[in-house]
PDB file of C-alpha atoms in Angstrom:
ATOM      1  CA  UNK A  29       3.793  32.049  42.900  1.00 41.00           C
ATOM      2  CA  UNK A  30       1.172  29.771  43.819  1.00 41.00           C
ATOM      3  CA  UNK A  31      -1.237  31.628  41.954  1.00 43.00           C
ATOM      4  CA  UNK A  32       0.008  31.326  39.043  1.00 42.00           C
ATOM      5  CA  UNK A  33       0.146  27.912  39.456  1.00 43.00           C
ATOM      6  CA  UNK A  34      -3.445  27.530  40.059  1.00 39.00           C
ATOM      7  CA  UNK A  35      -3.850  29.442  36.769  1.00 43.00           C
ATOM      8  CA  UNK A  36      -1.703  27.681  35.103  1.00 40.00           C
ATOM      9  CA  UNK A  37      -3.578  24.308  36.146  1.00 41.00           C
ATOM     10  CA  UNK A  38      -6.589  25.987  35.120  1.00 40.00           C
ATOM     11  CA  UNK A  39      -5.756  26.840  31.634  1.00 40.00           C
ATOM     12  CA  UNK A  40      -3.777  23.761  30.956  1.00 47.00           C
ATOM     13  CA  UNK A  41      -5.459  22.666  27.645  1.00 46.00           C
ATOM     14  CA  UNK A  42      -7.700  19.413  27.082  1.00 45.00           C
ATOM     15  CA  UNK A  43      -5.512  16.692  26.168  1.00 51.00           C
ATOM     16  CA  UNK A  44      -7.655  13.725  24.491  1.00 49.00           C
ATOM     17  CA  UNK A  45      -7.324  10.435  26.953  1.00 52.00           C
ATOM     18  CA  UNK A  46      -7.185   7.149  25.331  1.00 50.00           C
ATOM     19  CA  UNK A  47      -8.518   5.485  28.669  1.00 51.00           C
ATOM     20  CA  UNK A  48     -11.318   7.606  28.812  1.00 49.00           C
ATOM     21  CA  UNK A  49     -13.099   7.651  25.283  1.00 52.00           C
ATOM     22  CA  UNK A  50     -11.635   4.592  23.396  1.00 54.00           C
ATOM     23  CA  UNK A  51     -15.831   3.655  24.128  1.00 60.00           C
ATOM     24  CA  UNK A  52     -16.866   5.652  21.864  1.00 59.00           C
ATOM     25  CA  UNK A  53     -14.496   3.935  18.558  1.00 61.00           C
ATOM     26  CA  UNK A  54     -16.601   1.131  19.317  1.00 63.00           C
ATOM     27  CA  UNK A  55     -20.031   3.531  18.964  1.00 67.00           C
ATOM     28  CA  UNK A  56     -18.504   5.224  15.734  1.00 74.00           C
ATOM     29  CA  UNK A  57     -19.699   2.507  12.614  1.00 80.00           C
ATOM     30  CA  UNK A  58     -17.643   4.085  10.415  1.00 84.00           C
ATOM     31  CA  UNK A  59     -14.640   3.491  13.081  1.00 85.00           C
ATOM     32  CA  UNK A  60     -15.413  -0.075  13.837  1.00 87.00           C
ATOM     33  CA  UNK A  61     -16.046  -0.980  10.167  1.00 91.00           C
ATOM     34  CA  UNK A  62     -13.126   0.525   9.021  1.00 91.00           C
ATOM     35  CA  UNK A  63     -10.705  -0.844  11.466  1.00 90.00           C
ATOM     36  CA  UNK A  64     -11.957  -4.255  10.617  1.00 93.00           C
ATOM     37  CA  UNK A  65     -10.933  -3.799   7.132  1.00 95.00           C
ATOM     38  CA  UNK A  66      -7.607  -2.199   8.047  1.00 94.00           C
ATOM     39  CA  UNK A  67      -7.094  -5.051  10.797  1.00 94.00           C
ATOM     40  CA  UNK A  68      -7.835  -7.731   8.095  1.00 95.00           C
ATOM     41  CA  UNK A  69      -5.740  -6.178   5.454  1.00 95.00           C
ATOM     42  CA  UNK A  70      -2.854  -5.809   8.025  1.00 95.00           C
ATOM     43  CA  UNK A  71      -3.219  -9.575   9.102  1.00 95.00           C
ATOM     44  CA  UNK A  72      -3.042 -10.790   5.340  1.00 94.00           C
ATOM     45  CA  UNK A  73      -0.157  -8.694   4.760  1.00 93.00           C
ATOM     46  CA  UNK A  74       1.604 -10.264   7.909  1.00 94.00           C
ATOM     47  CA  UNK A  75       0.454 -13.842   7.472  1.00 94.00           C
ATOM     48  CA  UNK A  76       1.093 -13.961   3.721  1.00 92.00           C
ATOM     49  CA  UNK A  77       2.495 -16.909   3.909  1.00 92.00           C
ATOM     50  CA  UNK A  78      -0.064 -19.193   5.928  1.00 92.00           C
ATOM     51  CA  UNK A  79      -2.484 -17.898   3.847  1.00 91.00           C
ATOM     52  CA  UNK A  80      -1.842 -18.936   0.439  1.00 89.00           C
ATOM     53  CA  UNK A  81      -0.316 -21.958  -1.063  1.00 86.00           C
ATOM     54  CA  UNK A  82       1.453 -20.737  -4.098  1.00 88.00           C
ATOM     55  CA  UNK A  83       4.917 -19.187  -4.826  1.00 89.00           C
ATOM     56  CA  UNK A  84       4.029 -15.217  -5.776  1.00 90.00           C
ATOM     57  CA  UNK A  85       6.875 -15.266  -8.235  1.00 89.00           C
ATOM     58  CA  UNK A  86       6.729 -18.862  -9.820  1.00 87.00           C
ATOM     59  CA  UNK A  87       5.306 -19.053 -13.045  1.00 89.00           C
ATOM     60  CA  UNK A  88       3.757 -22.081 -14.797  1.00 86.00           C
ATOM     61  CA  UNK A  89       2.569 -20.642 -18.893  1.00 86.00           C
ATOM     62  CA  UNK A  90       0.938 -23.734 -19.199  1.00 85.00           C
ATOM     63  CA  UNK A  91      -1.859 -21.897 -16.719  1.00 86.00           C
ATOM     64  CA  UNK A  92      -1.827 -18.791 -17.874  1.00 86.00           C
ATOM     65  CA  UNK A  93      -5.248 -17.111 -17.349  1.00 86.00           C
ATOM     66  CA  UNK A  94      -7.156 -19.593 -15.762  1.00 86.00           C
ATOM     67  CA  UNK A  95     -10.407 -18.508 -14.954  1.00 88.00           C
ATOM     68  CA  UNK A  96     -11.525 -17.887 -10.825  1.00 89.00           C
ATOM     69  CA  UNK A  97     -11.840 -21.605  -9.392  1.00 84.00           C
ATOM     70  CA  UNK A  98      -9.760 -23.458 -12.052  1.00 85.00           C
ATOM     71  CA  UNK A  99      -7.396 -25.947 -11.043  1.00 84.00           C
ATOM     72  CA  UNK A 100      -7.089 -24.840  -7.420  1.00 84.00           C
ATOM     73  CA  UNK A 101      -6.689 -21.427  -8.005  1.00 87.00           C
ATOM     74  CA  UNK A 102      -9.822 -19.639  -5.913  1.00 90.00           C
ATOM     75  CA  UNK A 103      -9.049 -15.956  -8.740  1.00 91.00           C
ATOM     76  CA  UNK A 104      -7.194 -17.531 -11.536  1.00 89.00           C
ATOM     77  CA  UNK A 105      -3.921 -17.015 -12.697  1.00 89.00           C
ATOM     78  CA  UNK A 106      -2.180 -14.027 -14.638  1.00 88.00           C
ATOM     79  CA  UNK A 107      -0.846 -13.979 -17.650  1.00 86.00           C
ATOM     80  CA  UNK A 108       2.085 -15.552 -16.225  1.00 89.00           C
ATOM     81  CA  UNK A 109       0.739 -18.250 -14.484  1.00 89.00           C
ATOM     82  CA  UNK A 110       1.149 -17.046 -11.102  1.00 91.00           C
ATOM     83  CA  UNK A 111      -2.071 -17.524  -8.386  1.00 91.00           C
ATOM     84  CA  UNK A 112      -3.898 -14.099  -8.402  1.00 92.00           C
ATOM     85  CA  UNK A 113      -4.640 -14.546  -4.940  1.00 93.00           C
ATOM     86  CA  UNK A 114      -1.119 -15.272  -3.741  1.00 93.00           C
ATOM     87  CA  UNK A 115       0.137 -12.105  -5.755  1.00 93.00           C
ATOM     88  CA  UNK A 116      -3.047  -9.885  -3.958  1.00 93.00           C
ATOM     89  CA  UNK A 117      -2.430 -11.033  -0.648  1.00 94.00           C
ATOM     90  CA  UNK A 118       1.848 -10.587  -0.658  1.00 94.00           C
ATOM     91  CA  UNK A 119       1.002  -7.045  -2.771  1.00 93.00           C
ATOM     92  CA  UNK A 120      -0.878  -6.154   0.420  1.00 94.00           C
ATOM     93  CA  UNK A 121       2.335  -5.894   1.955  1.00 93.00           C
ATOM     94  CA  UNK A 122       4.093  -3.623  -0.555  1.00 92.00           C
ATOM     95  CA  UNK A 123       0.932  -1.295  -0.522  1.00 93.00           C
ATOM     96  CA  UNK A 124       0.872  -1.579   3.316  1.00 94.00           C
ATOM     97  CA  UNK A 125       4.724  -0.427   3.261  1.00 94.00           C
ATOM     98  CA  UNK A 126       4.306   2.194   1.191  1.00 94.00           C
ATOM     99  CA  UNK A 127       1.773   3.538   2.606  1.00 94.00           C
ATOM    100  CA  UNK A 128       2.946   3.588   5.841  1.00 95.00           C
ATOM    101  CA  UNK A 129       6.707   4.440   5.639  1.00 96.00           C
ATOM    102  CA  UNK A 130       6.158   7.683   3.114  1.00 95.00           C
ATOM    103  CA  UNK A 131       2.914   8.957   5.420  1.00 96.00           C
ATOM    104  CA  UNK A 132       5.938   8.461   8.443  1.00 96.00           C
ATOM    105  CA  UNK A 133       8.486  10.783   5.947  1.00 95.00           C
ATOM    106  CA  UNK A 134       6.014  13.253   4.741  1.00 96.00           C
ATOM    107  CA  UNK A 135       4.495  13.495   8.441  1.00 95.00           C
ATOM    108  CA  UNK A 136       7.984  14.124   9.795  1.00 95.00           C
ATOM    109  CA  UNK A 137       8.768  16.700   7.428  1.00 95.00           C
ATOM    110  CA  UNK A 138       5.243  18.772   7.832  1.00 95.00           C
ATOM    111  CA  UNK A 139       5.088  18.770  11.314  1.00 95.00           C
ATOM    112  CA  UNK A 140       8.635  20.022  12.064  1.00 95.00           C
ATOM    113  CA  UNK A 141       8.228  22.907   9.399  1.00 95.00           C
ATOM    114  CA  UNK A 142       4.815  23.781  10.898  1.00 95.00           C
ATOM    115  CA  UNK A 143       5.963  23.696  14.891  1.00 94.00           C
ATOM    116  CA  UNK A 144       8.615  26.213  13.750  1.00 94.00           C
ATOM    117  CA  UNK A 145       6.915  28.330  11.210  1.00 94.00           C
ATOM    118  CA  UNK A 146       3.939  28.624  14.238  1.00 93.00           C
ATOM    119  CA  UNK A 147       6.190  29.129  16.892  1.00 93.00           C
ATOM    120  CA  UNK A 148       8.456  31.511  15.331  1.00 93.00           C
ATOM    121  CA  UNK A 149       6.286  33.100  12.697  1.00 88.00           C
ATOM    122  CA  UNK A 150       7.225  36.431  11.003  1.00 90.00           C
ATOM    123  CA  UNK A 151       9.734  35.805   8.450  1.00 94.00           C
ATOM    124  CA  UNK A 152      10.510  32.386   8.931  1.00 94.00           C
ATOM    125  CA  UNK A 153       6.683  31.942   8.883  1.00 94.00           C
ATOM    126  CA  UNK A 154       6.623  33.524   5.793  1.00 95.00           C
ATOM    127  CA  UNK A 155       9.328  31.276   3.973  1.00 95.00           C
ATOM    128  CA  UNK A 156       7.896  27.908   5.364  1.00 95.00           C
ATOM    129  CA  UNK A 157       4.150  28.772   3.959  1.00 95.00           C
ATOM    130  CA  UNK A 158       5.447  30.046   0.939  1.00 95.00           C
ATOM    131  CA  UNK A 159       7.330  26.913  -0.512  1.00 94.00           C
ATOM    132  CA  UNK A 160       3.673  25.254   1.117  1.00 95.00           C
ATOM    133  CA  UNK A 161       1.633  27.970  -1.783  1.00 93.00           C
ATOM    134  CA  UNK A 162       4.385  26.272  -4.313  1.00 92.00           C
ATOM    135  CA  UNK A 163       4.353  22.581  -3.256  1.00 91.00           C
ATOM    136  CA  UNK A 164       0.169  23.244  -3.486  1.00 90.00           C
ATOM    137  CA  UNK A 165       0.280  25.031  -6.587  1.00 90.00           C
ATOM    138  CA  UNK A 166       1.466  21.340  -8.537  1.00 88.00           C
ATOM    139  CA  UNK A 167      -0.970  18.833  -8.786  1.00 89.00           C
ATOM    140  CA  UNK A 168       0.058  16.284  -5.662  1.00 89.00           C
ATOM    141  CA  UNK A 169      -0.167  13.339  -8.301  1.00 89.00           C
ATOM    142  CA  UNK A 170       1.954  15.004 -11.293  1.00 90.00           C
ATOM    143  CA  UNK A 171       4.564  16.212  -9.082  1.00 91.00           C
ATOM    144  CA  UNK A 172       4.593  12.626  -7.543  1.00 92.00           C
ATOM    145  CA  UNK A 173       5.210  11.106 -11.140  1.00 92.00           C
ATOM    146  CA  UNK A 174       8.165  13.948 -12.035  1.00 92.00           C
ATOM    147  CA  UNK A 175       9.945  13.029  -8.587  1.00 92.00           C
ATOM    148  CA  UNK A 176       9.941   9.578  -9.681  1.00 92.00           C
ATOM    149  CA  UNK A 177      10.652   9.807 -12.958  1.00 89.00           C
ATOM    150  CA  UNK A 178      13.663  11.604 -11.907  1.00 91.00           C
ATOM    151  CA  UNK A 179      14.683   9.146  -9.102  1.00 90.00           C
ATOM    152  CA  UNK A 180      13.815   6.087 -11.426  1.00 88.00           C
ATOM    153  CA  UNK A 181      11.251   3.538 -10.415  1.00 88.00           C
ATOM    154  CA  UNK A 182      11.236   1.121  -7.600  1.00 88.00           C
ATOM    155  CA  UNK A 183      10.077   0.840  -3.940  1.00 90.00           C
ATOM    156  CA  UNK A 184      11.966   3.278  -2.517  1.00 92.00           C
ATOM    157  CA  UNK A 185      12.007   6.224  -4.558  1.00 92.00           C
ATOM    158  CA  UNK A 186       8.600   5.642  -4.374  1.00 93.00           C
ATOM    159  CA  UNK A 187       8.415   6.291  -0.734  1.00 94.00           C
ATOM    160  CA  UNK A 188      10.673   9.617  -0.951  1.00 94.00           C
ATOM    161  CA  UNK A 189       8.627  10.861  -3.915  1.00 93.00           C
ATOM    162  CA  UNK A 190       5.190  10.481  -2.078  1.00 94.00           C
ATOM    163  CA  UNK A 191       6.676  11.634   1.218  1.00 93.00           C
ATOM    164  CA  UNK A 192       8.354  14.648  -0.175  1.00 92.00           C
ATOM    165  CA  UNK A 193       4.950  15.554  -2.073  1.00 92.00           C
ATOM    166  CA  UNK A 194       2.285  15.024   1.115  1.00 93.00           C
ATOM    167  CA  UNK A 195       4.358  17.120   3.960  1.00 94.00           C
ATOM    168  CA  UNK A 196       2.535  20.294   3.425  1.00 93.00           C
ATOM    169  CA  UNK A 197      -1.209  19.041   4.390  1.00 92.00           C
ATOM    170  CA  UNK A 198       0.754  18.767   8.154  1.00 95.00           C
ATOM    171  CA  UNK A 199       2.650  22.084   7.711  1.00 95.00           C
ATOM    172  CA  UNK A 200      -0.318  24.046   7.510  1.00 94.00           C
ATOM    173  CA  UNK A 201      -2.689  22.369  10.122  1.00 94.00           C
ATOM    174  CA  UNK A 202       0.317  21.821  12.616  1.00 94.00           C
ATOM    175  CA  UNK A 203       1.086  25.714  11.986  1.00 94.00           C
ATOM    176  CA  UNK A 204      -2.743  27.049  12.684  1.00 92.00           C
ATOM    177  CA  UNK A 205      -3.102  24.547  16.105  1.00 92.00           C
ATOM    178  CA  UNK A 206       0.856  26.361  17.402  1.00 93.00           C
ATOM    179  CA  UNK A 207      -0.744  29.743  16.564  1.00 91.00           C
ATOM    180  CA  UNK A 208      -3.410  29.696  19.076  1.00 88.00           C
ATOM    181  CA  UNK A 209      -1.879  26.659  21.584  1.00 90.00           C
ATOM    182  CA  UNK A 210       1.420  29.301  21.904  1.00 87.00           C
ATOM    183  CA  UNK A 211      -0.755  32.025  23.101  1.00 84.00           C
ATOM    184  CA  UNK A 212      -2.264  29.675  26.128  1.00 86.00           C
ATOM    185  CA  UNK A 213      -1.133  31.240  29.421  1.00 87.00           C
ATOM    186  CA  UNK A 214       0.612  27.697  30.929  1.00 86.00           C
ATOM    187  CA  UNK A 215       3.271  28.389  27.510  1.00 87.00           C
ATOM    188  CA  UNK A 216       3.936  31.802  28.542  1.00 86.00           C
ATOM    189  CA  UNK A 217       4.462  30.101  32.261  1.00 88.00           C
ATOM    190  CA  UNK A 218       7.537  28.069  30.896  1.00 85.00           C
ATOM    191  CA  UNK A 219       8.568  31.060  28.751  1.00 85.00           C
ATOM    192  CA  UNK A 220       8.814  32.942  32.239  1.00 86.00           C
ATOM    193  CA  UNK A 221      11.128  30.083  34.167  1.00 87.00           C
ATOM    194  CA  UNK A 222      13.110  29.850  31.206  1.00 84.00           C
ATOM    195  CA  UNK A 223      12.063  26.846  29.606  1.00 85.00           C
ATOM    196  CA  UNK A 224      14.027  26.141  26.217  1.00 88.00           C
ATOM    197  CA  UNK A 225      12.136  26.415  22.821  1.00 87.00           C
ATOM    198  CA  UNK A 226      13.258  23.019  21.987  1.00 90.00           C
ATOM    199  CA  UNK A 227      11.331  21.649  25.430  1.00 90.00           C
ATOM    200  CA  UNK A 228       8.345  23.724  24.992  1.00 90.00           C
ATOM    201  CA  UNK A 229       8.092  22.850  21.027  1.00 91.00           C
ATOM    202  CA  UNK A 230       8.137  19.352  21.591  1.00 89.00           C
ATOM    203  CA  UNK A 231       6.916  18.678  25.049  1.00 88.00           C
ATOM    204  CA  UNK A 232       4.170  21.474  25.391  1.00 89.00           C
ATOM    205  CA  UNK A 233       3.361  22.101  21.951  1.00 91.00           C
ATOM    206  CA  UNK A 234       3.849  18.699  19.841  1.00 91.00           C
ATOM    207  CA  UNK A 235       1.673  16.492  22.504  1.00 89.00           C
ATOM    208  CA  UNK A 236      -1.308  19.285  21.908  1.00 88.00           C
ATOM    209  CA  UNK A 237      -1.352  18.805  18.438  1.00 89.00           C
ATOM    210  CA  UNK A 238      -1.449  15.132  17.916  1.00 89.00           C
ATOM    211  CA  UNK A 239      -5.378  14.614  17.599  1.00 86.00           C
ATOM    212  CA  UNK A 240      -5.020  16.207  14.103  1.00 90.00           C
ATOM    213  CA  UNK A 241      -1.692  14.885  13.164  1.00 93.00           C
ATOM    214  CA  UNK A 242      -3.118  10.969  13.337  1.00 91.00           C
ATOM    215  CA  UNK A 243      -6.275  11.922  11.300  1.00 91.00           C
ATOM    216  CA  UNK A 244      -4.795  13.730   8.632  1.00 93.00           C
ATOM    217  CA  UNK A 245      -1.762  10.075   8.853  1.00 94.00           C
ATOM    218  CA  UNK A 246      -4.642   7.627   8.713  1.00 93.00           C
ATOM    219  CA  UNK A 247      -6.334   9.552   5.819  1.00 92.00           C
ATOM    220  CA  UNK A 248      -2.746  10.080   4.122  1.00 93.00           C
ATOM    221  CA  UNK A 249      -2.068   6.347   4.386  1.00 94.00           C
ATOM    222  CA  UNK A 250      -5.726   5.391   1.951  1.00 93.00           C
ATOM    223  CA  UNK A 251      -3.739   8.446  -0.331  1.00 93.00           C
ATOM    224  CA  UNK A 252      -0.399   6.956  -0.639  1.00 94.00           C
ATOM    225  CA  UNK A 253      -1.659   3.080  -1.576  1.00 94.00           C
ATOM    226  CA  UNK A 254      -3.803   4.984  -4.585  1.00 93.00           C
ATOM    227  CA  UNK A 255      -0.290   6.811  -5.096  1.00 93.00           C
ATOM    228  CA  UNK A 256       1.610   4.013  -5.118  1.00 92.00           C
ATOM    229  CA  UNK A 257      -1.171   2.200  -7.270  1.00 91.00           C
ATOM    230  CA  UNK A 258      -1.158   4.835  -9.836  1.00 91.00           C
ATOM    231  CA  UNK A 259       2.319   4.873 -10.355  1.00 92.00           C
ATOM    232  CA  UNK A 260       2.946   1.194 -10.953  1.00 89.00           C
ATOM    233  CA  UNK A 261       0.147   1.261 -13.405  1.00 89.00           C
ATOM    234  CA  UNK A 262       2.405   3.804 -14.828  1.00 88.00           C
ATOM    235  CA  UNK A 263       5.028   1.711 -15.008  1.00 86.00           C
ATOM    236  CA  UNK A 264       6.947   4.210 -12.600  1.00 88.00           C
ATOM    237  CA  UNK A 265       6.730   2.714  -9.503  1.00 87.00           C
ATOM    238  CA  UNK A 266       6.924  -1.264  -8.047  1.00 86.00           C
ATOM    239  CA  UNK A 267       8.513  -3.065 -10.888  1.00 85.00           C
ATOM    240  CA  UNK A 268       8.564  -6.658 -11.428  1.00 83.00           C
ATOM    241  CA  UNK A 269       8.504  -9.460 -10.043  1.00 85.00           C
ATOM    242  CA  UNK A 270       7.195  -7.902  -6.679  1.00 87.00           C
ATOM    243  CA  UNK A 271       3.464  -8.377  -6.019  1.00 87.00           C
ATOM    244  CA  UNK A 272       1.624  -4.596  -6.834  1.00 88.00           C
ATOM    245  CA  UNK A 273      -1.777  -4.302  -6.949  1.00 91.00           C
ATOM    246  CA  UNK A 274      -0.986  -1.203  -9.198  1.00 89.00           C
ATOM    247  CA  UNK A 275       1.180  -3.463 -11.093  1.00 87.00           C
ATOM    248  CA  UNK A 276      -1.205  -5.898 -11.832  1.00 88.00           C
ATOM    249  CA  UNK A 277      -4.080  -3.850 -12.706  1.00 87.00           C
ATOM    250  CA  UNK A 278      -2.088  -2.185 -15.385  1.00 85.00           C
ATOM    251  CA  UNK A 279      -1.196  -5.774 -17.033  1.00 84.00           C
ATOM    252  CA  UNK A 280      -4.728  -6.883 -16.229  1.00 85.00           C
ATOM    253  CA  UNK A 281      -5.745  -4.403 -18.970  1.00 84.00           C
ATOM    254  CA  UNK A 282      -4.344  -5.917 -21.688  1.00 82.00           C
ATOM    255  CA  UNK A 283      -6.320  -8.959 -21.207  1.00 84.00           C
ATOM    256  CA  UNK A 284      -9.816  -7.010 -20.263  1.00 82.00           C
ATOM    257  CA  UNK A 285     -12.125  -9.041 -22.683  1.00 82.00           C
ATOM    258  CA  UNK A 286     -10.970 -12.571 -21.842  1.00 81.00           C
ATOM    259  CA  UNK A 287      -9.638 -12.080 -18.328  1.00 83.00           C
ATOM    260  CA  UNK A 288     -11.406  -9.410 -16.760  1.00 85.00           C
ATOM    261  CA  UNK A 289     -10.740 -10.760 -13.163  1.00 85.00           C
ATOM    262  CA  UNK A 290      -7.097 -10.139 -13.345  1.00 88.00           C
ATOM    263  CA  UNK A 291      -7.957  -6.477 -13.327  1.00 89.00           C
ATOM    264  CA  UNK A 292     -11.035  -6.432 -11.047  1.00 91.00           C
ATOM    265  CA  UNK A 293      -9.610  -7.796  -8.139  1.00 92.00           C
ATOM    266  CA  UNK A 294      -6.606  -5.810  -7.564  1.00 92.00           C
ATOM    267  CA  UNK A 295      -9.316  -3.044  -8.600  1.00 92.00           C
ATOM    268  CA  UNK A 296     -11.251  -4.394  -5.634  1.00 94.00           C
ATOM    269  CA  UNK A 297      -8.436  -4.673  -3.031  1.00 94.00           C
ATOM    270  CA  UNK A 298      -7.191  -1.436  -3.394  1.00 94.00           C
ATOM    271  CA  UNK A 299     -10.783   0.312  -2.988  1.00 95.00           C
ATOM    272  CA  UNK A 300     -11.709  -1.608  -0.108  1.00 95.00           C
ATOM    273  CA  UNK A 301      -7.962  -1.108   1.718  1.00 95.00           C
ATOM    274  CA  UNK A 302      -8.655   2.826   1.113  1.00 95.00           C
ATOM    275  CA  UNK A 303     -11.823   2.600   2.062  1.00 94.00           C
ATOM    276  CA  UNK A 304     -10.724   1.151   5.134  1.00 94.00           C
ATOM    277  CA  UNK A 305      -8.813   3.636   6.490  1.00 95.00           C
ATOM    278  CA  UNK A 306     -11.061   6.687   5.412  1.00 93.00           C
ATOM    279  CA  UNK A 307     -13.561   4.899   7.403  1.00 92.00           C
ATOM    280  CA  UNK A 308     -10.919   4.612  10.633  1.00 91.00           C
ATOM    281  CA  UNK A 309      -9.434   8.484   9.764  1.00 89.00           C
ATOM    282  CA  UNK A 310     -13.011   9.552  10.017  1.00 87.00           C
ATOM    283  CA  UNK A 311     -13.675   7.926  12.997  1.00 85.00           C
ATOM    284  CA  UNK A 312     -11.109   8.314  15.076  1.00 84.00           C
ATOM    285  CA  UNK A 313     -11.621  12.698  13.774  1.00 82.00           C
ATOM    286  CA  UNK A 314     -15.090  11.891  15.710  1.00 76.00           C
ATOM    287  CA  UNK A 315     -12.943  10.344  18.857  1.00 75.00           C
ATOM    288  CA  UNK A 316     -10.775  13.033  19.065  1.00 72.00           C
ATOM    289  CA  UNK A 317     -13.082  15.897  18.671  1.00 64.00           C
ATOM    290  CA  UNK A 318     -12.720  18.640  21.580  1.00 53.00           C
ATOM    291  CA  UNK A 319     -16.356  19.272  20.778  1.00 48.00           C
ATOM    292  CA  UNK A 320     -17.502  15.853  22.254  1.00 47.00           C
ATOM    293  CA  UNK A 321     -18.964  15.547  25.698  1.00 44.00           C
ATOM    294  CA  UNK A 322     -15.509  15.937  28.224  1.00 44.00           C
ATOM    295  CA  UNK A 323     -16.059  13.143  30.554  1.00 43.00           C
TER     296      UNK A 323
END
């Protein structure tokens, strides 16, 4: 018995440790620069408020497209009369939302399927990757747009429609880490005492897997906003009044010659927001790299 608890302590996987290598975020660029843009976009989003001086929603068509710097207004107005800046700093929020709260569905959805179809495997294996080869076989972005048009526009069909879309990118890298962490001799340990599958899923398995899980969430979040974006410039997903930078880009069109600003800057908040957290999903894949240095 005691041997095969120094065996199992032996071939108890690396589990990454916060404590230990949250150094090295701070030595990744890409890391630090990106979760300086996240970090500002975040505190925008939360401080709306203190931040700008205009109602979002009020409109004045006596200063309708002002230009940047007109009349107290630091990017102009719309075509409504509303501060561009007040609309880009409260649409933070709705992209923030979005984002978040459909990468949270779609990451809940992928990882359960892909814990059981790796645990398990044979023909329950089979099913679960199967629907994945159909869900893959649709463009992401067109099945998106079907899934809302069905629903009907608005915040939260939004949110089901992207979250029911993204779920198989965790399926299939959840399923491949279960494949080989299931085979480790401390699982077949609590196998042998006659551990449940529900306790070794979730409390052996699931805590093994989460280095993967948060890259491919912080990545998906940049993936939803552009989502989200897309489909209000559609005219599928946030509908007026609310504050979308998708939204606003798509009415910012109409008035390209004489009021390009109205849609460059929404243009400009959304790359730099995705850029953001591509810059933080790539670092923190460096941080959480088995490869690095064990300390």
């Amino acid at each position: 018995m005691k041997k095969l608890e120094l065996n199992i302590e032996k071939e108890k996987p690396y589990r990454f440790n916060l404590k230990d290598k949250a150094s090295l975020l701070l030595k990744s660029k890409s890391a630090f620069i990106g979760g300086i843009i996240v970090s500002i976009v975040v505190l925008c989003a939360i401080f709306a408020p203190l931040l700008t001086t205009h109602d979002p929603y009020e409109m004045d068509m006596g200063k309708a497209l002002l230009k940047p710097g007109e009349e107290n207004h630091i990017l102009g107005t719309d075509q409504y009369g509303r501060d561009l800046f007040t609309r880009l700093v409260y649409g933070a929020r709705v992209s923030l939302h979005v984002g978040i709260v459909s990468v949270a569905v779609s990451m809940v959805i992928g990882v359960t399927l892909g814990l059981i179809a790796g645990y398990y495997g044979g023909l329950i294996d089979t099913i679960i990757m199967r629907i994945v080869d159909i869900f893959l076989s649709f463009p992401v972005i067109l099945l998106a747009i079907a899934l809302v048009a069905s629903l009907g526009p608005g915040i939260n069909n939004v949110i089901i429609a992207l979250g029911f879309v993204y779920w198989t990118n965790y399926t299939r890298i959840v399923r491949g880490n279960v494949l080989s962490i299931k085979e480790e001799e401390y699982i077949q340990a609590a196998k042998t005492i006659g551990s449940s599958d529900f306790r070794i899923i979730f409390l052996n398995i699931l805590p093994n897997t989460m280095a993967p899980i948060i890259v491919v969430a912080t990545l998906g979040i940049g993936v939803a906003i552009v989502s989200e974006a897309t489909l209000s410039f559609l005219g599928l997903g946030i509908q007026p009044p609310e504050a979308s930078w998708g939204w606003t880009l798509a009415f910012g069109m109409k008035y390209i010659r004489e009021s390009f600003h109205l849609s460059l800057y929404p243009g400009i908040a959304i790359m730099i927001t995705v850029l953001g957290f591509n810059l933080l999903g790539d670092g923190i894949r460096d941080l959480t790299d088995t490869k690095l240095k064990r300390r």
